mmCIF file of N, CA and C in Angstrom:
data_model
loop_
_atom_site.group_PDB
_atom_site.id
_atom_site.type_symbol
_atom_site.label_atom_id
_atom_site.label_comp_id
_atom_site.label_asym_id
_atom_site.label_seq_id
_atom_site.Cartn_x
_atom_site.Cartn_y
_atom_site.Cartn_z
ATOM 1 N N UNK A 1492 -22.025 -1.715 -29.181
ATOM 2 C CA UNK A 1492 -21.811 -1.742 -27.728
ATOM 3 C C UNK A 1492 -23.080 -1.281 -27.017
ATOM 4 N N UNK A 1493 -22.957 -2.159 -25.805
ATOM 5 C CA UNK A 1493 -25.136 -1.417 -25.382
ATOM 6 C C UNK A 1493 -24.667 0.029 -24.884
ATOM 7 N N UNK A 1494 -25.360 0.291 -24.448
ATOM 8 C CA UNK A 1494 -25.735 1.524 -23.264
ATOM 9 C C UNK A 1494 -24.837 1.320 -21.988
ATOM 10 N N UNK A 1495 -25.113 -0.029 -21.220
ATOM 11 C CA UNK A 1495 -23.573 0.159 -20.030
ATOM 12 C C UNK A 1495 -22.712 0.228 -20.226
ATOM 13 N N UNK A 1496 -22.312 1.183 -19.454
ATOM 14 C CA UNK A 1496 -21.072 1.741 -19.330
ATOM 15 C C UNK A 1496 -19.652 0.969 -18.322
ATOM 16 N N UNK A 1497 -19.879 -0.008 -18.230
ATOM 17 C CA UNK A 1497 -18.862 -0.924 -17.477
ATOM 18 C C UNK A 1497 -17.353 -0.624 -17.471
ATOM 19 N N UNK A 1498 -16.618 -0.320 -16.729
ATOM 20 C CA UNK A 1498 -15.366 -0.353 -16.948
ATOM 21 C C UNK A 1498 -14.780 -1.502 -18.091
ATOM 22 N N UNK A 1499 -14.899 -2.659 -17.922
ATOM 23 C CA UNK A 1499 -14.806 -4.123 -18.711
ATOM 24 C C UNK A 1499 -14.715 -3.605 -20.393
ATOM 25 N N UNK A 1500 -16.072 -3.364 -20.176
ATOM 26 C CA UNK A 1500 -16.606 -2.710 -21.380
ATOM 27 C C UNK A 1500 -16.131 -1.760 -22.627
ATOM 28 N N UNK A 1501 -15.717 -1.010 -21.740
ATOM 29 C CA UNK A 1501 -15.310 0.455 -22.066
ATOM 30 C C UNK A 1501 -13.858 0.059 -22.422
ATOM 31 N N UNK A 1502 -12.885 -0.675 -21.481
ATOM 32 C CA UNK A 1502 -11.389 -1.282 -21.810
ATOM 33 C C UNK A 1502 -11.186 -1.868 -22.825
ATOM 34 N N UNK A 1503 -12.502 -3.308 -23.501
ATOM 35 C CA UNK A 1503 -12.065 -3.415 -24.987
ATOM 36 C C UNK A 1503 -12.349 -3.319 -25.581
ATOM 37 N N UNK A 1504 -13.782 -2.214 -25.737
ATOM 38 C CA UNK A 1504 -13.900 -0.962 -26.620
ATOM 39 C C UNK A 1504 -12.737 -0.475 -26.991
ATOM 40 N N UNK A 1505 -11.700 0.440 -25.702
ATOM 41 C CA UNK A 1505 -10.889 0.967 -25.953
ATOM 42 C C UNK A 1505 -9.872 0.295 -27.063
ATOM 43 N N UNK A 1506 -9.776 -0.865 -26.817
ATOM 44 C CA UNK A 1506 -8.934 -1.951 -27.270
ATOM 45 C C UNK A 1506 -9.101 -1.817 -28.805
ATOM 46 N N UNK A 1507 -10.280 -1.910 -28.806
ATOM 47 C CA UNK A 1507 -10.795 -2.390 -30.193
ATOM 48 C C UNK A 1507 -10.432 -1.419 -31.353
ATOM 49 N N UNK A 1508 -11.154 -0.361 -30.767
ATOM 50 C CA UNK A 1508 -11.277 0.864 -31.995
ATOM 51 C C UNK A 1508 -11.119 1.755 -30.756
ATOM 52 N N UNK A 1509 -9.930 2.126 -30.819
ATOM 53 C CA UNK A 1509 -9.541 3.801 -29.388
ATOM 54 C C UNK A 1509 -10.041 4.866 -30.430
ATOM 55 N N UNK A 1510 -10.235 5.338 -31.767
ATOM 56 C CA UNK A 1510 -10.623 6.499 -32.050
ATOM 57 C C UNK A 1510 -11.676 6.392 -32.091
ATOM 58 N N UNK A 1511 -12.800 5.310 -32.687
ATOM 59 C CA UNK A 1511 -13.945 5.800 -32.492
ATOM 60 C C UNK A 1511 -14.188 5.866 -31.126
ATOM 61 N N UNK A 1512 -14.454 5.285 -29.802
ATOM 62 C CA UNK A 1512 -14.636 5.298 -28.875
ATOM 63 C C UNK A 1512 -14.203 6.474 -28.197
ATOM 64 N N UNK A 1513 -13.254 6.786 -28.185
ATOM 65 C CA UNK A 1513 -12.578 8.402 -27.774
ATOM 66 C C UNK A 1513 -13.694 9.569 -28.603
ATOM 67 N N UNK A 1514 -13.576 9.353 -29.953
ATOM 68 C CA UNK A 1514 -14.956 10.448 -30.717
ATOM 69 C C UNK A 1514 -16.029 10.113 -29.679
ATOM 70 N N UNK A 1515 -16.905 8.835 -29.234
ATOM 71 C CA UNK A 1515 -17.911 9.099 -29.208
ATOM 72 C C UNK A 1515 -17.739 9.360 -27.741
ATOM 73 N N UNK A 1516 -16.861 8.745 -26.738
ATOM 74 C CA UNK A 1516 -17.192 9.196 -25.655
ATOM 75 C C UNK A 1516 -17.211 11.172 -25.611
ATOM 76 N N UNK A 1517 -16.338 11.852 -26.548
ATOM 77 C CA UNK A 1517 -16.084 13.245 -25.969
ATOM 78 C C UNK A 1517 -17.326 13.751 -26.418
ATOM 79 N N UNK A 1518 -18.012 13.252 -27.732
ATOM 80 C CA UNK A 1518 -19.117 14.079 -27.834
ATOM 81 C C UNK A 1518 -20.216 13.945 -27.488
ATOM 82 N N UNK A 1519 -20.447 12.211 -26.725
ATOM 83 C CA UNK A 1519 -22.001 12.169 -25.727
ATOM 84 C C UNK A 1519 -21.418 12.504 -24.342
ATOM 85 N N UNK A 1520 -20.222 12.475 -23.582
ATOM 86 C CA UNK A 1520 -19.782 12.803 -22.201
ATOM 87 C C UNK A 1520 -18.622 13.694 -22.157
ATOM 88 N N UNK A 1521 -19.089 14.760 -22.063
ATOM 89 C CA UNK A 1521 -17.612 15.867 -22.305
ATOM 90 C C UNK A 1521 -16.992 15.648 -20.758
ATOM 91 N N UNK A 1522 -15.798 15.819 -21.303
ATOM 92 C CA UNK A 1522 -15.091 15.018 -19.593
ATOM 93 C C UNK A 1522 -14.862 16.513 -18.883
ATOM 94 N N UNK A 1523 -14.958 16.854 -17.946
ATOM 95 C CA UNK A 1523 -14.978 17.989 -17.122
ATOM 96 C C UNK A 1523 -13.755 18.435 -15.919
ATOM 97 N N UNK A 1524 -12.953 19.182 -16.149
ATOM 98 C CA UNK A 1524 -11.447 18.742 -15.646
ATOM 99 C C UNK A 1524 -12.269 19.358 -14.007
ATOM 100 N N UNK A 1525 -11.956 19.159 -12.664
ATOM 101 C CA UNK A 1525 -11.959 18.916 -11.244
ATOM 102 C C UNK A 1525 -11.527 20.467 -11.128
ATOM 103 N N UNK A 1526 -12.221 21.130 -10.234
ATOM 104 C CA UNK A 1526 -11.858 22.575 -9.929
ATOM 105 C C UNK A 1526 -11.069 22.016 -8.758
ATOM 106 N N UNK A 1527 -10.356 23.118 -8.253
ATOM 107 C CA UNK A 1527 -9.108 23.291 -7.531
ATOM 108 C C UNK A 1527 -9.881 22.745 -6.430
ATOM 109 N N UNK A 1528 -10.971 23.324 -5.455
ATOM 110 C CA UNK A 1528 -11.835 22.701 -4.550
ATOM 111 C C UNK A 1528 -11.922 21.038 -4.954
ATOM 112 N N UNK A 1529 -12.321 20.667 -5.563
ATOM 113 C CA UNK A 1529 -12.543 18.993 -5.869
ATOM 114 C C UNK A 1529 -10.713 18.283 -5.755
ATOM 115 N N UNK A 1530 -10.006 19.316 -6.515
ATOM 116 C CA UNK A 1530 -8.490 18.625 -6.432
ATOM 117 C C UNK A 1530 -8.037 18.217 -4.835
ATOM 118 N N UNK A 1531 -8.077 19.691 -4.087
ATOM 119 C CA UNK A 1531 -7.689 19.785 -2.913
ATOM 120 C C UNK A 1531 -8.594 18.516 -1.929
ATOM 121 N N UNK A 1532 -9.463 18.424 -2.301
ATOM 122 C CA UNK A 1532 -10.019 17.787 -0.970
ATOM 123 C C UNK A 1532 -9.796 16.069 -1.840
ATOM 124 N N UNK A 1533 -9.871 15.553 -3.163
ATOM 125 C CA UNK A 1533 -8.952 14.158 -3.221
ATOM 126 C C UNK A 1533 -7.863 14.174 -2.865
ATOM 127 N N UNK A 1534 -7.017 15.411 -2.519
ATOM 128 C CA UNK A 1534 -5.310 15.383 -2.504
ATOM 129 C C UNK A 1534 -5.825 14.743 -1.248
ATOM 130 N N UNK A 1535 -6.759 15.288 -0.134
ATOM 131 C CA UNK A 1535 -6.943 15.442 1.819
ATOM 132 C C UNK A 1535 -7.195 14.007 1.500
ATOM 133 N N UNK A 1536 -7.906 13.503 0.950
ATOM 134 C CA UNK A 1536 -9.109 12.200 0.890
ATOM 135 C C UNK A 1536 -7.324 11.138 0.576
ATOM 136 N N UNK A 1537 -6.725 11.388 -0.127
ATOM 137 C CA UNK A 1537 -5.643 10.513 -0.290
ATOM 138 C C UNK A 1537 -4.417 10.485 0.534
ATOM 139 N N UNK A 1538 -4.049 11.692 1.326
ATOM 140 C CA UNK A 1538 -3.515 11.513 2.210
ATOM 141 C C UNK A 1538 -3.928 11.137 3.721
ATOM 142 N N UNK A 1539 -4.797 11.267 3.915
ATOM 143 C CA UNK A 1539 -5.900 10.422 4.910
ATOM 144 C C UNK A 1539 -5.465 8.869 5.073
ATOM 145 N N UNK A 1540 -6.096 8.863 3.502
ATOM 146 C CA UNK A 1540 -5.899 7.230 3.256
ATOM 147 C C UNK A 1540 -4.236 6.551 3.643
ATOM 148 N N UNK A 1541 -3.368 7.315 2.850
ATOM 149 C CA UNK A 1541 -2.366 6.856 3.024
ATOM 150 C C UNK A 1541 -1.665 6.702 4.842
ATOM 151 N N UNK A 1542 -2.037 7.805 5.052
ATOM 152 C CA UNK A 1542 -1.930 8.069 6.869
ATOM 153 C C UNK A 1542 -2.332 6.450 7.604
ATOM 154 N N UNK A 1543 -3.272 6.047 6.933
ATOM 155 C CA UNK A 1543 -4.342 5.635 7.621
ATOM 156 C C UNK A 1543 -3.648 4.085 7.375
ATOM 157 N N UNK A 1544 -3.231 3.784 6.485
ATOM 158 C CA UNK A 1544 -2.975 2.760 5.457
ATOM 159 C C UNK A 1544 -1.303 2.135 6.539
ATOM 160 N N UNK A 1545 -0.681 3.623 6.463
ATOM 161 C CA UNK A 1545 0.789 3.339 6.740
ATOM 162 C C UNK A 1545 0.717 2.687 8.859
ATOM 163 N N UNK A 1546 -0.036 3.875 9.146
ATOM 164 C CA UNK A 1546 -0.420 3.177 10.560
ATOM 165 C C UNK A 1546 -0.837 1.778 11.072
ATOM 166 N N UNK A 1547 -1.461 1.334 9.862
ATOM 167 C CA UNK A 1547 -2.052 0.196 9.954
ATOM 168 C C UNK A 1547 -0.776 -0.849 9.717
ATOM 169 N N UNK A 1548 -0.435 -0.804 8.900
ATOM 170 C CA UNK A 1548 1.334 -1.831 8.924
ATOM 171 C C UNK A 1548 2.323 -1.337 9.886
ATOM 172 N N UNK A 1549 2.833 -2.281 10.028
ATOM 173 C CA UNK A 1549 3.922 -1.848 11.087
ATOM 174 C C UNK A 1549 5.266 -0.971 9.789
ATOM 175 N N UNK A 1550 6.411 -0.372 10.121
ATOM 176 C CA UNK A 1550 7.172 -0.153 9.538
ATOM 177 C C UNK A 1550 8.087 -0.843 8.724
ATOM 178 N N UNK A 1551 8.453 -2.153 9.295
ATOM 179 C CA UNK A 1551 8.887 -2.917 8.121
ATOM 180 C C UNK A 1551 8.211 -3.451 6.911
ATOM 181 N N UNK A 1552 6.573 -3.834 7.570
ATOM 182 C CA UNK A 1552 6.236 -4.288 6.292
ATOM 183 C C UNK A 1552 5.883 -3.094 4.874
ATOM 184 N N UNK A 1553 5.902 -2.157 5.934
ATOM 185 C CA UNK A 1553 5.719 -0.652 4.816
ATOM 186 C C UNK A 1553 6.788 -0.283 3.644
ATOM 187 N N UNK A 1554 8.092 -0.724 4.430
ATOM 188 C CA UNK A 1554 9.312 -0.123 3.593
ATOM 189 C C UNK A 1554 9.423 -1.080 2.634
ATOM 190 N N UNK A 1555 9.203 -2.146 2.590
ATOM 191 C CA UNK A 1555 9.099 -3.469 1.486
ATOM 192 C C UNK A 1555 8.073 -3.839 0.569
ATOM 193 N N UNK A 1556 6.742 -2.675 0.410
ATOM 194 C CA UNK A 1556 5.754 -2.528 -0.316
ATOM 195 C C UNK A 1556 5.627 -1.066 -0.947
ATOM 196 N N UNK A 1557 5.157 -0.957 -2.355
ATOM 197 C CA UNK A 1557 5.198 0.461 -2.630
ATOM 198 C C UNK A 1557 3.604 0.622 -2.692
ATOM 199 N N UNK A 1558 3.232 1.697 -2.035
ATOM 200 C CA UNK A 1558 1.833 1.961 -2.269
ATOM 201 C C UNK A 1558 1.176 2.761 -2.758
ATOM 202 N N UNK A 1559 0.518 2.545 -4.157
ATOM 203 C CA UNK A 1559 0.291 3.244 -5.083
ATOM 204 C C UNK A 1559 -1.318 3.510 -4.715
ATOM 205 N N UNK A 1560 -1.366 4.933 -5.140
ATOM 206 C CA UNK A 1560 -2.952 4.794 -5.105
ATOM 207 C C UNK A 1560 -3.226 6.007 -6.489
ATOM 208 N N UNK A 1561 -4.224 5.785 -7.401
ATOM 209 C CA UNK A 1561 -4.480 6.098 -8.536
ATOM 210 C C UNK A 1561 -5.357 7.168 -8.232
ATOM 211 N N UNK A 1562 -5.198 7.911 -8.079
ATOM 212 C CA UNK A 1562 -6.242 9.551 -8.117
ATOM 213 C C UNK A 1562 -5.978 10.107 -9.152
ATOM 214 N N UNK A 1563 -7.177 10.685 -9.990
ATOM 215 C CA UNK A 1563 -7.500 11.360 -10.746
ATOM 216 C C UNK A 1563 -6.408 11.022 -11.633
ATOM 217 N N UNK A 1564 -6.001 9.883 -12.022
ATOM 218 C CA UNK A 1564 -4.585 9.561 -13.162
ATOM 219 C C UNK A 1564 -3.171 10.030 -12.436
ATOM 220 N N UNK A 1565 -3.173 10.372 -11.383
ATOM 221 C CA UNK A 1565 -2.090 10.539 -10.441
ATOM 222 C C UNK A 1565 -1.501 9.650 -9.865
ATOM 223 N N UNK A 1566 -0.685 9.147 -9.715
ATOM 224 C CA UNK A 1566 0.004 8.174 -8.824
ATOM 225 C C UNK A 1566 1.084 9.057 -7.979
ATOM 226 N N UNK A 1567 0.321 8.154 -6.654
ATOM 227 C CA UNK A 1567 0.248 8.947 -5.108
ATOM 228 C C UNK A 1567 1.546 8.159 -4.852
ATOM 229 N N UNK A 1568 2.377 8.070 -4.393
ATOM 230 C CA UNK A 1568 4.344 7.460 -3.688
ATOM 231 C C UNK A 1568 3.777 7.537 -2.345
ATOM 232 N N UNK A 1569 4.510 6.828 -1.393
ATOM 233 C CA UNK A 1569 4.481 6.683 -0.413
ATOM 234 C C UNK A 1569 5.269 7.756 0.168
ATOM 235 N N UNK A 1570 6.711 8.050 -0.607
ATOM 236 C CA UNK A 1570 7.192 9.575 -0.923
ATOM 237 C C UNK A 1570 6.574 10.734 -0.323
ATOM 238 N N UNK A 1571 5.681 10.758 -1.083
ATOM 239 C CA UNK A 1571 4.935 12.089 -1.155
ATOM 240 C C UNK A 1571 3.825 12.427 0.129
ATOM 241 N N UNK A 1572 3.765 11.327 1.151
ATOM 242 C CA UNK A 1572 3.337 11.524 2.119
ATOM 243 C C UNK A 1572 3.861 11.412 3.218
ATOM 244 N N UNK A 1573 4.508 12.230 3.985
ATOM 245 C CA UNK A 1573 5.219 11.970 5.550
ATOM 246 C C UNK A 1573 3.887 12.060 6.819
ATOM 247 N N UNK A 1574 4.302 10.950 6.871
ATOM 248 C CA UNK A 1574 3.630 10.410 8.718
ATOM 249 C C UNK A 1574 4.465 10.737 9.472
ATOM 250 N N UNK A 1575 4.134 11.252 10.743
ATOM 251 C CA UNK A 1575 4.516 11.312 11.960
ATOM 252 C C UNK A 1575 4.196 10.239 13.163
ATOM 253 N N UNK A 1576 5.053 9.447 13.086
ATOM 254 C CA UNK A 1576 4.509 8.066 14.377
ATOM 255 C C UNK A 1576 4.657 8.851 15.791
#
């Protein structure tokens, strides 16, 4: 596999051989878990978005779409964010 690092790439890597690829990613890129500061302000950065997202549709077309948004391996509900119109 070269040197880029492509998402593409990296997926059927994963595909291919998940243990070697898992070995080599942890021991050339140690993954670094998000201090509470970095958490808090994607939680702000995603409810923003969602704020921002839900305003932009009117209410029906909102209640008939689920809107997922993928943070940090999190999946954000539409749930989990109350707007105030």
């Amino acid at each position: 596999m070269a040197k880029d690092n492509s998402g593409a790439q990296l997926g059927q890597a994963l595909q291919q051989d998940r243990r070697r690829v898992r070995r080599k990613r942890n021991r050339s890129h140690p993954r670094t878990r998000p201090t509470p500061a970095q958490k808090e302000l994607d939680r702000q950065a995603a409810l923003e978005a969602a704020a921002s997202l839900q305003q932009a549709a009117s209410a029906d077309e909102v209640s008939g779409v689920k809107v997922y948004m993928v943070l940090l391996g999190k999946m954000w509900k539409p749930s989990d964010v109350t707007v105030e119109r």
